[in-house]
Each structure stands twice: as structure tokens, then as C-alpha cells.
């Protein structure tokens, strides 16, 4: 019997877990559900020993245990298959599976023959066919995922944690895997299955734990697993809304297309994307994490180059080789991943605000402090950014104010096309509302806004039309009456009334 | 049979050591031509090549052990001088018996290597700049121990070192073989695998339960031992002491490993270091004989020895660039093959 | 605000100012230990040498702020010095040729460094170190190990002469070079992009800055500034030797870091590099005055850097 109670974890300013709990019995397959950012991956990492919780306790068979390192986790009989894979890319299949479990033969050397036999047997069990001596990085993603699971199962764990392992698997492979998991369950293994695919939950799992915003909000039994509405309610925390009046759609219908994307392809996340954005509209891009949204934004920006497909911007086909080219052509980029992609923590607030102007223009032109500070002072007033001093480093601002800064930085430059990738992640409600207001005003002035968000409320609020991405393709386009929370979540989960795709 | 050979070759081509192997073979062929096979394939030629260059070769091997684990040490070169001065000064100044003195020197090499390891692994300081600075520290220490180049080594030691056994096997080669044999053993232990995993992806190695810090410190231990040996070889080869020598072996061993196909992050094996070292040695040798030939062939052509060094350094620099470019190409083809597989997979109902 | 708090703030946040304080402190100690060193000549020479080092540090500052390192500064300086005396041969009127040749050389070396470090992807330390070896070899090849010629007399005067025995005439060079460096780093768009690139390269790139161009440019500028420093260095020494200014590579790096630039980039100031240069020269001068031997100097230099790295540059652990 494995139990976690009251687990808390803060990453710098973000509260990933706020008293989450999870329990699973031997001989049970429990699914762990939650929207983006609900904390389910973090919770799994705590059990795996990769994240040290700030508070809470873990019990095994009623006795409290301390998981200090991943080694402890292994010793306690816990094995994990990670979403982002824990294989060593430049080691062979055999070496990877046997890593840290190698059989020792004569004189302390590894018994290579026995290792090979063991791995052959294991792969036969999993019905995986691949060259045992191939380097892991040369294998297909589906094979890699299967190996990741095989590696975990090989450890003969008491508790098996599977974090989104079916993302790249084919239909048959999933069936085979499920058979194996059921067999393991019947033999007494406890299994935690993290997924976003509702159909799999219904097919495989005995129970479910639902998380939202770092807390555990519900635990469902087998018979409740088919109630999609109920699950959506737990995951989002509210009853699905009635559709709002569709006013702004008019602008889109009349407008000219600023951006036309067709057949865009970028392995492995973007398979075949086609969409259109009109001048002066706010276009939303929804979907679960990792369905190709952020890759799409970066393809538009020129950070990535597509393998196939075309992008038409301002009526001409374009191929930006780097973001600098896109920015010169009137494109702006606002990222929710502030620390990695937008904020310069050691630079002053004034400099951070001036970035839009810094990026374009003559390289050796004089830029005086007065100009920078003047610009910054205006921006701070106009957008109501709470700062101490303009010379303070940007890291001193709160998340919400940082985000407002980033928005201000780009609005001041008035790009034609503004790309936003999860812009209000971790931002407080008030700042979020202010940012939305600013974006709406810009769209009215003629700016085209493309906003990708994992927050459905935000999409519903802001966007005139919403494209839903699922596994690298456009799953649906919602506008006007279609634009409801229920429809949005259903499309996100791939729970469409349309014909099923082979990927399940 | 042919199929098996072709598969083996294909597998070999994808190994990182392949670039190093090709580079080495190319210059080796060039060298044999320039020096003429008659003069190249002589025992005395091998003896000189190996005994003079064994310190460098061993240093490259040691550096490759580190790079396999994802770390490195630019001060490796000057550490040889450290071992050298201890080996000379202990018997000379303190009357310690030579055998014991040399053993202490070896231990000293290990200890100083562990000190570097401590800074990089435990304190998590940036490897390149830290070890570069440690070079200055060791330089200071060396000169404090031995002010001026001096000292002598017993005749029997340096005679043995330069000798040839059984009429064809240079003594220096024996030392190299010993190190390679020890490595073959280590490679087959669990620790050997772990080194590889840690070098390539410390986070994933940690996820499997390996302790990356311990693995990397052990690598510094092994490298310290190899460098200690190299320092002793240097002492025997020069038959004297010099506190400021071999400093450039640090960057050269790094270049050698990269030439051999290694990258910063556990992609490569000891053989990369071996072929890279071979490349360095053979290039210098080839250039020397080439200039010899040129001065003899063209009347009155005066080239000062500085040209020689320049040419060999430039060749090595170009080889380095070539390696990186081929490594990038390798990665690209890897990605292409990857994408092709995906496409194929999709055709069959993906 | 209590004075205690103000002092603590100064120590923590005003690195250039702190460097100045440390320099004066070291100077005081040196004078106390050896009162004879308290004379105009010593001060004058400290000033000139600080200027020279600060010229070399100008390029280094840019490279470090962008997140790299340039260890070829010393060899480029030495090469420039060799070229200077080689062209001048004690004759006046050849200054323009000297500047042209040396700046072209510095820019070319810088371009090589930049392209290899940025496009090929080799770490800057390795690349600049390897290039410095090649440049050093070139010096020997061109001069046969013994550079000929001396600096022109008038030129020497402009570097060595001291007004009232204290204020160096070289100040006029300093005014130009300091102004140029200050403009580039602190008042130009290039400088602004430089800081952003160094602080967060991916953010800079995604926000429209051509980070590759900036980084290559820093190496080119570093080569140019090092070359100019080498020309003036030749004037200061009067003659040149192979590898004459090699230690400027490491010294300029320490000066830049002491002056408050972070090794990881994104933070720093040229004023800090100037005061950092002062610290290095005063330290070096002090060690000479105290008759400290070369090995201990090396030891001290190495230790200083390791300590600075331990204080300001440790990486994050794997487990969060």
C-alpha cells in the first residue's frame, strides 16, 4: 500500500504542489489525471526521487519512508518510466536496460552473454523488435518509449509509475502494453498511470486520482470513470459555460488573411498543420501540453525551420532563418516561459522594457540612458507595472509584473503579428485581466494576435476563433457557437465524434 | 560472412572513434611515404617515437577517461611536471630512496588530480576556466619545489626506459599496453558502463540510481594514476627535472581527444584518445621528415625550425575543425535517418 | 539609511567601486611595507601600465559580457608589437601603416576566433587558446625568434613621457580608447544587445537579436583592441620580443572579473574593467616591490581566480 499525503513543493516562485495526495494498492491500476500544470508530473518525480518535497509524507504499508535520492526510490521497489525518457541516447539498447543492474560475472566484469539473454527475453515479452546493439537515439520514438517502460518493468517493482508513456505508441503497441500491465496488476504490482487520454483510462484503469493546481481534488472509482463531464468538472473546477455572444467574429470574416500556413511539418511534434489568421483578430491555439503548439509558434518565428509545408505572411511565402529576421518583418514574440525566453534577470527593468527597440535598428547608433529611461517610465505608467526603481534588476518583479513588462515591451513596438506562447502562466488574476485588456485593444487597432494557451478560460475569454491542436495536427476549429468549454476540452482529449485516427 | 563484415563496418562507421581512426590512418600513410617505408618500419624508429612521446600519449588517454564522464582537466599537462619534480627532488634533497621517491611522485599525481576533481565535481566550478587557473597554481608550486631545471636519474632507469625487449618490443610500448589492458578490464565492469552513462546524460544516469559525483571523482582518480605514470615516463625520458615543462600537454590532450572524435559529453571512448594522440605524434614526425626532405631536395632552402612547429600546429588546428564539422554532419545524418524512420513508420499506419 | 547598511550595499553591489577601494588598499600596504616605493616614478608607471592593461581589457570585457572568453589577447598584443617595431624600424612617419597592419591582423584573428567559437561550436577557451599558440608560432616564424627594429622615437615619447613626471602622455590615447570602449559597451545598440545576449542567449535570440552576429563581433573587436594595445605596448617598451605580452591574456581576464563582470556573461562594466586593471597592476607591482618570486606570483594569480569562481560562479546541482 503506497500513500502520499500533503506533499508541497515550490520551484522558486511557482507553487507546483500544494498539499497533494495519492494512494495506490497492490493489484490496482490507478490513473493520475490533471490539466496542464496541475502538478501530476511533479508528484511522480517526488516518488521517483528526482524532486525533494518541501513538505508532506510518504508511507509504504503504513510506515513513513524518506526518499532522498533516486537510489532510495529504487530500493523501495519503485520504478518509473518518464515522459521525457530516461534512456542514455548514446548507449545501446542492452546497456540501457541493464544500466545499474548489470550482472557481474568473473573477476568483477559484466557477464555480457547473460545480459543479452535477459534483455532478449524481456523484449520478447514486450513484443518489441529492434537491434539490441543499436544506439537508443537511433530508434523510433515509439520503440524508445516501449524500452523506457520495459526498463522500468525489468526492475520487478512493487510500484510502477508510468508518466505519459503512450504518447508516441501505435495502436497495437498500446494494446500489447495494456495486456502486460493487466498481467502485472494481477500479479500484485501497484501501478500509477499518468495520461491525458480518457479512452485509455476507461479501458485500463481501476480508479483515478484527479489533480488541479497542485492539489488532489477527487478520487474516482471504476464506475465513475466514464463520466466525462464529471471528470472535466474536477479538472477545471467549474461547470462548463454557455457560449458567449460571437461579436468579434465579424472582423475575422471580412478581414484579409495575414498569415496562411499549409501542411507544416516539423518532426516529431508537428505532423501536418494548416491554418489561417486574419488581420485584426485574436486567434487562439488550444490543446494539451506538447501537441505541437509551441513548436508551431517557433516555426512562425523562424527559430525552427519546417521540414515541409509553407508559410505565407503578408501575402508572400516566407522562410525566416532566425527570429531576428521575423522581428525585422514585424513579428513579435511573448513567451510565458519568462526565465528562459523573455526576461533578462540581471538587467534592469528599464533595459528589459527597451528590448523591443534594442532588437531593431542600426547596430552602432547611440542610445542614451535618458532615452531608455524615458521610454521605460512611460511604459510603466501606461501599463500599470509595479516597480521599485527602474534600475532594479528585472528579477525583482513579481511574475505578473514581469509578464506585463514583456507585453509592454512588444506593444510599444506595435508589430503586425504578435505571437504569444502561454503568456499568463503563473500570473495572478488581476495582471492577467490587464494583459487581456491590452491585447484586445491592440487587436482593435489592427494588430493580429496569435495566442497559444494551456488555460482554457484564457482562450475562451480572449480568442475570436480557436484552433485545437492534437498530436501535431489541427483537430478542430471552434468559433461562435462551437466555442464552448465542453467542446474545447473534448477536442483537447481527442474525444471527438469524428473518425478515430490510428494513434488512438 | 561478407554480410557480417559489412554490418560490422557499418556499425564502426557510426562510432565517434571513426573520424579519429580515419585522420590517424591518413597521416600515418603520409608519414610512411615521406619517411620511406624502409626507414619507418624499423625497430629503432618505433622505439624513438614511442619513448619520446609516451608521456603525451598517456596524457591523452587520461584526458579521454575524463571526457567520457563529461569532465575535463586543462592542468593535466603541468601535473606531469609536478610528478617529475617530486620524483627528482625527493631522492635528491631528502635522500629518499629512488623507488620510494617515485612512488610518492605517483601518489602526488593522483592527489593533485583529485584536487582538480574536487573543484569541478564537488564545488561545481566551470571546468575549463578553473583547471586553466589551477595550471598557474601548479606552476607556482612546481617552481617552489624545484627552482631551476636540474637533477639526474639513475642510468639504469633511463636505459631501461629507452630499451627494446626481445629485439622488437620497445619498453615504452609495454607501459602503453599495460594501461590499455587495465582499461579493457575497467571497460567491462559496471563502473565502466556507468562512466559512459554519466558522461552522456548525468540526469538520466541519476534517474537510474547512479551517483554521478562518485563516478566522476573515480575518473579523476584513474586519470591521476595514468598522469602519474606519464610523469614518471617523462622523468625517465629526459633523465632530469624541469618544473615548467609539458604545460601545453593540457590543451593538446584535449585537442587529441576531440580529433579522435570525442565531444564534451561522453560520446567517445579511450580509443578516441589513442587515435588522437597518434595523430598528434605522427603529424609532428611527418612534418619533421618532410622539412628534412625539402631542405635536402631544394638547394639552399633555409627553413628555420619555427616553421615546422607552425605547420604541425596548423595541421592539428585544421584537423580539429574538420572533426567538429564531421561530428556535426554525423549528428545531421543521425537526425535524417531518424526522420526517415518516422516517415516509414507513418506509412505503415503510424 | 544607516551607514552600516550603505557600506554593505556598496560592497555587494558596486563591484567597480569595491575594486578601486581594494586597489588603494593594496597600494597602501605596499607603501607601508616598503616606504621607498612611495615615489612619483612608481605611481606614474602604475598609471601607464594600468592604461595598457585596460586597453587590452576593453575587448575582453565585451567578450566576457557576451558569455565567452578570449585567451588570444596576449598573443595578438605580442604579434602587434612585433609588427610595430618591424615596420617602424626606429623611423618616424609610419604610424598609419602600423595601425593599418595591426588592426587588420587583430580583426582577422578575432574573426577566426569568432567563427570557430560561434559557428563551429568549439568552446571559446579551447579555440582562443589554440589560436594563441598558432599566433605565437607565427611570431617566431616571421622574426626568426629575434624581432628587429625599435619603435619610432616620437612615438615612444607619446607613450613614455610623463608630464610633471607623473601624468602620462599616454593619457591622450586613453581618452580616445576609453571613450570608444565606453560608447560601444554602454551607449550603443551593439552594447545593449551585447548585455542581453550574455544574460539570456535564448531570450535574446527569440526577441529578435542576431546573437550569432553579436558574438562574432565581440571577438573581432577584442582582436582589434588587443592589436592597438600591442602597438602602444611596443611604444612603452621601446622594442619588442616574441611573446612579450602573453601574460596580458590571463591578466585582462582577471581584471575584467575583478571589476565585476560575471564569467557567465550579462553583467559587467568597462569602468569596472579599468579599476580591475588597476588592482592587477597594483598587485603585480606590490609583489615585485616585496620581492615575491615568480612562482608565488603564479600561485597567487591562480588562487585568486579559483576563489573568485567559487564565490560567484558555481553551477546548480542535479537534484532540485
JSON list of N, CA, C and O in Angstrom, two decimals, chain A residues 53-93:
[
{"chain": "A", "resi": 53, "resn": "UNK", "atom": "N", "xyz": [10.54, 17.04, -1.91]},
{"chain": "A", "resi": 53, "resn": "UNK", "atom": "CA", "xyz": [9.36, 17.81, -1.49]},
{"chain": "A", "resi": 53, "resn": "UNK", "atom": "C", "xyz": [9.69, 18.73, -0.32]},
{"chain": "A", "resi": 53, "resn": "UNK", "atom": "O", "xyz": [10.55, 18.44, 0.48]},
{"chain": "A", "resi": 54, "resn": "UNK", "atom": "N", "xyz": [9.02, 19.85, -0.28]},
{"chain": "A", "resi": 54, "resn": "UNK", "atom": "CA", "xyz": [9.22, 20.78, 0.83]},
{"chain": "A", "resi": 54, "resn": "UNK", "atom": "C", "xyz": [8.43, 20.35, 2.05]},
{"chain": "A", "resi": 54, "resn": "UNK", "atom": "O", "xyz": [8.74, 20.73, 3.18]},
{"chain": "A", "resi": 55, "resn": "UNK", "atom": "N", "xyz": [7.36, 19.59, 1.82]},
{"chain": "A", "resi": 55, "resn": "UNK", "atom": "CA", "xyz": [6.56, 19.16, 2.97]},
{"chain": "A", "resi": 55, "resn": "UNK", "atom": "C", "xyz": [5.76, 17.93, 2.60]},
{"chain": "A", "resi": 55, "resn": "UNK", "atom": "O", "xyz": [5.65, 17.55, 1.44]},
{"chain": "A", "resi": 56, "resn": "UNK", "atom": "N", "xyz": [5.17, 17.29, 3.60]},
{"chain": "A", "resi": 56, "resn": "UNK", "atom": "CA", "xyz": [4.36, 16.11, 3.33]},
{"chain": "A", "resi": 56, "resn": "UNK", "atom": "C", "xyz": [5.09, 14.83, 3.64]},
{"chain": "A", "resi": 56, "resn": "UNK", "atom": "O", "xyz": [6.29, 14.84, 3.92]},
{"chain": "A", "resi": 57, "resn": "UNK", "atom": "N", "xyz": [4.37, 13.73, 3.60]},
{"chain": "A", "resi": 57, "resn": "UNK", "atom": "CA", "xyz": [4.99, 12.45, 3.93]},
{"chain": "A", "resi": 57, "resn": "UNK", "atom": "C", "xyz": [4.60, 11.36, 2.96]},
{"chain": "A", "resi": 57, "resn": "UNK", "atom": "O", "xyz": [3.54, 11.41, 2.33]},
{"chain": "A", "resi": 58, "resn": "UNK", "atom": "N", "xyz": [5.48, 10.39, 2.86]},
{"chain": "A", "resi": 58, "resn": "UNK", "atom": "CA", "xyz": [5.21, 9.22, 2.03]},
{"chain": "A", "resi": 58, "resn": "UNK", "atom": "C", "xyz": [5.19, 8.00, 2.94]},
{"chain": "A", "resi": 58, "resn": "UNK", "atom": "O", "xyz": [6.06, 7.82, 3.78]},
{"chain": "A", "resi": 59, "resn": "UNK", "atom": "N", "xyz": [4.13, 7.17, 2.78]},
{"chain": "A", "resi": 59, "resn": "UNK", "atom": "CA", "xyz": [4.04, 5.97, 3.59]},
{"chain": "A", "resi": 59, "resn": "UNK", "atom": "C", "xyz": [4.02, 4.73, 2.69]},
{"chain": "A", "resi": 59, "resn": "UNK", "atom": "O", "xyz": [3.36, 4.72, 1.66]},
{"chain": "A", "resi": 60, "resn": "UNK", "atom": "N", "xyz": [4.72, 3.71, 3.12]},
{"chain": "A", "resi": 60, "resn": "UNK", "atom": "CA", "xyz": [4.64, 2.42, 2.44]},
{"chain": "A", "resi": 60, "resn": "UNK", "atom": "C", "xyz": [4.22, 1.38, 3.46]},
{"chain": "A", "resi": 60, "resn": "UNK", "atom": "O", "xyz": [4.92, 1.15, 4.45]},
{"chain": "A", "resi": 61, "resn": "UNK", "atom": "N", "xyz": [3.05, 0.75, 3.19]},
{"chain": "A", "resi": 61, "resn": "UNK", "atom": "CA", "xyz": [2.49, -0.20, 4.14]},
{"chain": "A", "resi": 61, "resn": "UNK", "atom": "C", "xyz": [2.36, 0.39, 5.53]},
{"chain": "A", "resi": 61, "resn": "UNK", "atom": "O", "xyz": [2.65, -0.27, 6.53]},
{"chain": "A", "resi": 62, "resn": "UNK", "atom": "N", "xyz": [1.96, 1.65, 5.55]},
{"chain": "A", "resi": 62, "resn": "UNK", "atom": "CA", "xyz": [1.71, 2.28, 6.84]},
{"chain": "A", "resi": 62, "resn": "UNK", "atom": "C", "xyz": [2.92, 2.87, 7.51]},
{"chain": "A", "resi": 62, "resn": "UNK", "atom": "O", "xyz": [2.82, 3.63, 8.47]},
{"chain": "A", "resi": 63, "resn": "UNK", "atom": "N", "xyz": [4.11, 2.55, 7.00]},
{"chain": "A", "resi": 63, "resn": "UNK", "atom": "CA", "xyz": [5.33, 3.07, 7.66]},
{"chain": "A", "resi": 63, "resn": "UNK", "atom": "C", "xyz": [5.87, 4.25, 6.87]},
{"chain": "A", "resi": 63, "resn": "UNK", "atom": "O", "xyz": [5.97, 4.18, 5.65]},
{"chain": "A", "resi": 64, "resn": "UNK", "atom": "N", "xyz": [6.24, 5.34, 7.55]},
{"chain": "A", "resi": 64, "resn": "UNK", "atom": "CA", "xyz": [6.77, 6.50, 6.83]},
{"chain": "A", "resi": 64, "resn": "UNK", "atom": "C", "xyz": [8.16, 6.20, 6.23]},
{"chain": "A", "resi": 64, "resn": "UNK", "atom": "O", "xyz": [8.96, 5.51, 6.89]},
{"chain": "A", "resi": 65, "resn": "UNK", "atom": "N", "xyz": [8.41, 6.67, 5.02]},
{"chain": "A", "resi": 65, "resn": "UNK", "atom": "CA", "xyz": [9.72, 6.47, 4.39]},
{"chain": "A", "resi": 65, "resn": "UNK", "atom": "C", "xyz": [10.25, 7.80, 3.88]},
{"chain": "A", "resi": 65, "resn": "UNK", "atom": "O", "xyz": [9.49, 8.73, 3.62]},
{"chain": "A", "resi": 66, "resn": "UNK", "atom": "N", "xyz": [11.59, 7.86, 3.73]},
{"chain": "A", "resi": 66, "resn": "UNK", "atom": "CA", "xyz": [12.22, 9.05, 3.18]},
{"chain": "A", "resi": 66, "resn": "UNK", "atom": "C", "xyz": [12.85, 8.69, 1.84]},
{"chain": "A", "resi": 66, "resn": "UNK", "atom": "O", "xyz": [13.67, 7.78, 1.78]},
{"chain": "A", "resi": 67, "resn": "UNK", "atom": "N", "xyz": [12.43, 9.39, 0.82]},
{"chain": "A", "resi": 67, "resn": "UNK", "atom": "CA", "xyz": [13.04, 9.16, -0.49]},
{"chain": "A", "resi": 67, "resn": "UNK", "atom": "C", "xyz": [13.98, 10.32, -0.77]},
{"chain": "A", "resi": 67, "resn": "UNK", "atom": "O", "xyz": [13.58, 11.40, -1.16]},
{"chain": "A", "resi": 68, "resn": "UNK", "atom": "N", "xyz": [15.27, 10.07, -0.56]},
{"chain": "A", "resi": 68, "resn": "UNK", "atom": "CA", "xyz": [16.22, 11.19, -0.69]},
{"chain": "A", "resi": 68, "resn": "UNK", "atom": "C", "xyz": [16.87, 11.23, -2.06]},
{"chain": "A", "resi": 68, "resn": "UNK", "atom": "O", "xyz": [17.20, 12.27, -2.57]},
{"chain": "A", "resi": 69, "resn": "UNK", "atom": "N", "xyz": [17.09, 10.06, -2.62]},
{"chain": "A", "resi": 69, "resn": "UNK", "atom": "CA", "xyz": [17.69, 10.03, -3.96]},
{"chain": "A", "resi": 69, "resn": "UNK", "atom": "C", "xyz": [16.93, 9.03, -4.81]},
{"chain": "A", "resi": 69, "resn": "UNK", "atom": "O", "xyz": [16.10, 8.28, -4.30]},
{"chain": "A", "resi": 70, "resn": "UNK", "atom": "N", "xyz": [17.23, 9.02, -6.08]},
{"chain": "A", "resi": 70, "resn": "UNK", "atom": "CA", "xyz": [16.55, 8.06, -6.95]},
{"chain": "A", "resi": 70, "resn": "UNK", "atom": "C", "xyz": [16.95, 6.64, -6.55]},
{"chain": "A", "resi": 70, "resn": "UNK", "atom": "O", "xyz": [16.23, 5.68, -6.79]},
{"chain": "A", "resi": 71, "resn": "UNK", "atom": "N", "xyz": [18.11, 6.53, -5.93]},
{"chain": "A", "resi": 71, "resn": "UNK", "atom": "CA", "xyz": [18.55, 5.21, -5.47]},
{"chain": "A", "resi": 71, "resn": "UNK", "atom": "C", "xyz": [17.62, 4.71, -4.36]},
{"chain": "A", "resi": 71, "resn": "UNK", "atom": "O", "xyz": [17.21, 3.55, -4.36]},
{"chain": "A", "resi": 72, "resn": "UNK", "atom": "N", "xyz": [17.27, 5.60, -3.45]},
{"chain": "A", "resi": 72, "resn": "UNK", "atom": "CA", "xyz": [16.31, 5.23, -2.40]},
{"chain": "A", "resi": 72, "resn": "UNK", "atom": "C", "xyz": [15.02, 4.73, -3.02]},
{"chain": "A", "resi": 72, "resn": "UNK", "atom": "O", "xyz": [14.46, 3.71, -2.59]},
{"chain": "A", "resi": 73, "resn": "UNK", "atom": "N", "xyz": [14.57, 5.47, -4.01]},
{"chain": "A", "resi": 73, "resn": "UNK", "atom": "CA", "xyz": [13.32, 5.11, -4.67]},
{"chain": "A", "resi": 73, "resn": "UNK", "atom": "C", "xyz": [13.39, 3.69, -5.21]},
{"chain": "A", "resi": 73, "resn": "UNK", "atom": "O", "xyz": [12.46, 2.90, -5.07]},
{"chain": "A", "resi": 74, "resn": "UNK", "atom": "N", "xyz": [14.52, 3.38, -5.84]},
{"chain": "A", "resi": 74, "resn": "UNK", "atom": "CA", "xyz": [14.68, 2.04, -6.39]},
{"chain": "A", "resi": 74, "resn": "UNK", "atom": "C", "xyz": [14.69, 1.00, -5.29]},
{"chain": "A", "resi": 74, "resn": "UNK", "atom": "O", "xyz": [14.09, -0.06, -5.41]},
{"chain": "A", "resi": 75, "resn": "UNK", "atom": "N", "xyz": [15.38, 1.31, -4.21]},
{"chain": "A", "resi": 75, "resn": "UNK", "atom": "CA", "xyz": [15.48, 0.36, -3.12]},
{"chain": "A", "resi": 75, "resn": "UNK", "atom": "C", "xyz": [14.12, 0.04, -2.53]},
{"chain": "A", "resi": 75, "resn": "UNK", "atom": "O", "xyz": [13.89, -1.06, -2.05]},
{"chain": "A", "resi": 76, "resn": "UNK", "atom": "N", "xyz": [13.22, 1.03, -2.57]},
{"chain": "A", "resi": 76, "resn": "UNK", "atom": "CA", "xyz": [11.90, 0.81, -2.00]},
{"chain": "A", "resi": 76, "resn": "UNK", "atom": "C", "xyz": [10.99, 0.06, -2.96]},
{"chain": "A", "resi": 76, "resn": "UNK", "atom": "O", "xyz": [9.83, -0.19, -2.65]},
{"chain": "A", "resi": 77, "resn": "UNK", "atom": "N", "xyz": [11.51, -0.29, -4.13]},
{"chain": "A", "resi": 77, "resn": "UNK", "atom": "CA", "xyz": [10.70, -1.07, -5.05]},
{"chain": "A", "resi": 77, "resn": "UNK", "atom": "C", "xyz": [9.86, -0.23, -5.99]},
{"chain": "A", "resi": 77, "resn": "UNK", "atom": "O", "xyz": [8.85, -0.69, -6.50]},
{"chain": "A", "resi": 78, "resn": "UNK", "atom": "N", "xyz": [10.29, 1.02, -6.21]},
{"chain": "A", "resi": 78, "resn": "UNK", "atom": "CA", "xyz": [9.56, 1.89, -7.11]},
{"chain": "A", "resi": 78, "resn": "UNK", "atom": "C", "xyz": [10.34, 2.02, -8.42]},
{"chain": "A", "resi": 78, "resn": "UNK", "atom": "O", "xyz": [11.55, 2.27, -8.39]},
{"chain": "A", "resi": 79, "resn": "UNK", "atom": "N", "xyz": [9.68, 1.82, -9.54]},
{"chain": "A", "resi": 79, "resn": "UNK", "atom": "CA", "xyz": [10.33, 2.02, -10.83]},
{"chain": "A", "resi": 79, "resn": "UNK", "atom": "C", "xyz": [9.50, 3.00, -11.65]},
{"chain": "A", "resi": 79, "resn": "UNK", "atom": "O", "xyz": [8.28, 2.97, -11.60]},
{"chain": "A", "resi": 80, "resn": "UNK", "atom": "N", "xyz": [10.18, 3.86, -12.41]},
{"chain": "A", "resi": 80, "resn": "UNK", "atom": "CA", "xyz": [9.47, 4.92, -13.13]},
{"chain": "A", "resi": 80, "resn": "UNK", "atom": "C", "xyz": [9.82, 4.90, -14.61]},
{"chain": "A", "resi": 80, "resn": "UNK", "atom": "O", "xyz": [10.98, 4.72, -14.98]},
{"chain": "A", "resi": 81, "resn": "UNK", "atom": "N", "xyz": [8.79, 5.07, -15.44]},
{"chain": "A", "resi": 81, "resn": "UNK", "atom": "CA", "xyz": [9.01, 5.30, -16.87]},
{"chain": "A", "resi": 81, "resn": "UNK", "atom": "C", "xyz": [8.63, 6.74, -17.13]},
{"chain": "A", "resi": 81, "resn": "UNK", "atom": "O", "xyz": [7.50, 7.14, -16.92]},
{"chain": "A", "resi": 82, "resn": "UNK", "atom": "N", "xyz": [9.58, 7.57, -17.54]},
{"chain": "A", "resi": 82, "resn": "UNK", "atom": "CA", "xyz": [9.39, 9.01, -17.61]},
{"chain": "A", "resi": 82, "resn": "UNK", "atom": "C", "xyz": [8.85, 9.46, -18.95]},
{"chain": "A", "resi": 82, "resn": "UNK", "atom": "O", "xyz": [9.14, 8.89, -19.99]},
{"chain": "A", "resi": 83, "resn": "UNK", "atom": "N", "xyz": [8.12, 10.52, -18.89]},
{"chain": "A", "resi": 83, "resn": "UNK", "atom": "CA", "xyz": [7.57, 11.13, -20.09]},
{"chain": "A", "resi": 83, "resn": "UNK", "atom": "C", "xyz": [8.67, 11.57, -21.02]},
{"chain": "A", "resi": 83, "resn": "UNK", "atom": "O", "xyz": [8.62, 11.35, -22.23]},
{"chain": "A", "resi": 84, "resn": "UNK", "atom": "N", "xyz": [9.70, 12.23, -20.45]},
{"chain": "A", "resi": 84, "resn": "UNK", "atom": "CA", "xyz": [10.79, 12.68, -21.30]},
{"chain": "A", "resi": 84, "resn": "UNK", "atom": "C", "xyz": [11.93, 11.68, -21.36]},
{"chain": "A", "resi": 84, "resn": "UNK", "atom": "O", "xyz": [13.05, 12.02, -21.66]},
{"chain": "A", "resi": 85, "resn": "UNK", "atom": "N", "xyz": [11.65, 10.46, -21.08]},
{"chain": "A", "resi": 85, "resn": "UNK", "atom": "CA", "xyz": [12.56, 9.32, -21.23]},
{"chain": "A", "resi": 85, "resn": "UNK", "atom": "C", "xyz": [13.83, 9.44, -20.39]},
{"chain": "A", "resi": 85, "resn": "UNK", "atom": "O", "xyz": [14.44, 10.50, -20.29]},
{"chain": "A", "resi": 86, "resn": "UNK", "atom": "N", "xyz": [14.22, 8.32, -19.80]},
{"chain": "A", "resi": 86, "resn": "UNK", "atom": "CA", "xyz": [15.46, 8.33, -19.05]},
{"chain": "A", "resi": 86, "resn": "UNK", "atom": "C", "xyz": [16.48, 7.40, -19.68]},
{"chain": "A", "resi": 86, "resn": "UNK", "atom": "O", "xyz": [17.31, 6.80, -19.01]},
{"chain": "A", "resi": 87, "resn": "UNK", "atom": "N", "xyz": [16.41, 7.27, -20.99]},
{"chain": "A", "resi": 87, "resn": "UNK", "atom": "CA", "xyz": [17.41, 6.44, -21.67]},
{"chain": "A", "resi": 87, "resn": "UNK", "atom": "C", "xyz": [18.65, 7.27, -21.95]},
{"chain": "A", "resi": 87, "resn": "UNK", "atom": "O", "xyz": [18.57, 8.49, -22.08]},
{"chain": "A", "resi": 88, "resn": "UNK", "atom": "N", "xyz": [19.78, 6.60, -22.04]},
{"chain": "A", "resi": 88, "resn": "UNK", "atom": "CA", "xyz": [21.00, 7.29, -22.43]},
{"chain": "A", "resi": 88, "resn": "UNK", "atom": "C", "xyz": [21.13, 7.16, -23.94]},
{"chain": "A", "resi": 88, "resn": "UNK", "atom": "O", "xyz": [21.32, 6.06, -24.46]},
{"chain": "A", "resi": 89, "resn": "UNK", "atom": "N", "xyz": [21.04, 8.27, -24.65]},
{"chain": "A", "resi": 89, "resn": "UNK", "atom": "CA", "xyz": [20.94, 8.21, -26.11]},
{"chain": "A", "resi": 89, "resn": "UNK", "atom": "C", "xyz": [22.09, 7.49, -26.80]},
{"chain": "A", "resi": 89, "resn": "UNK", "atom": "O", "xyz": [21.90, 6.81, -27.79]},
{"chain": "A", "resi": 90, "resn": "UNK", "atom": "N", "xyz": [23.30, 7.64, -26.26]},
{"chain": "A", "resi": 90, "resn": "UNK", "atom": "CA", "xyz": [24.44, 7.07, -26.97]},
{"chain": "A", "resi": 90, "resn": "UNK", "atom": "C", "xyz": [24.86, 5.73, -26.42]},
{"chain": "A", "resi": 90, "resn": "UNK", "atom": "O", "xyz": [25.99, 5.29, -26.60]},
{"chain": "A", "resi": 91, "resn": "UNK", "atom": "N", "xyz": [23.97, 5.06, -25.71]},
{"chain": "A", "resi": 91, "resn": "UNK", "atom": "CA", "xyz": [24.27, 3.70, -25.28]},
{"chain": "A", "resi": 91, "resn": "UNK", "atom": "C", "xyz": [23.31, 2.74, -25.96]},
{"chain": "A", "resi": 91, "resn": "UNK", "atom": "O", "xyz": [22.21, 3.11, -26.35]},
{"chain": "A", "resi": 92, "resn": "UNK", "atom": "N", "xyz": [23.74, 1.50, -26.08]},
{"chain": "A", "resi": 92, "resn": "UNK", "atom": "CA", "xyz": [22.91, 0.54, -26.79]},
{"chain": "A", "resi": 92, "resn": "UNK", "atom": "C", "xyz": [21.69, 0.16, -25.98]},
{"chain": "A", "resi": 92, "resn": "UNK", "atom": "O", "xyz": [21.59, 0.45, -24.79]},
{"chain": "A", "resi": 93, "resn": "UNK", "atom": "N", "xyz": [20.80, -0.55, -26.66]},
{"chain": "A", "resi": 93, "resn": "UNK", "atom": "CA", "xyz": [19.57, -0.99, -26.02]},
{"chain": "A", "resi": 93, "resn": "UNK", "atom": "C", "xyz": [19.88, -1.84, -24.80]},
{"chain": "A", "resi": 93, "resn": "UNK", "atom": "O", "xyz": [19.35, -1.64, -23.70]}
]
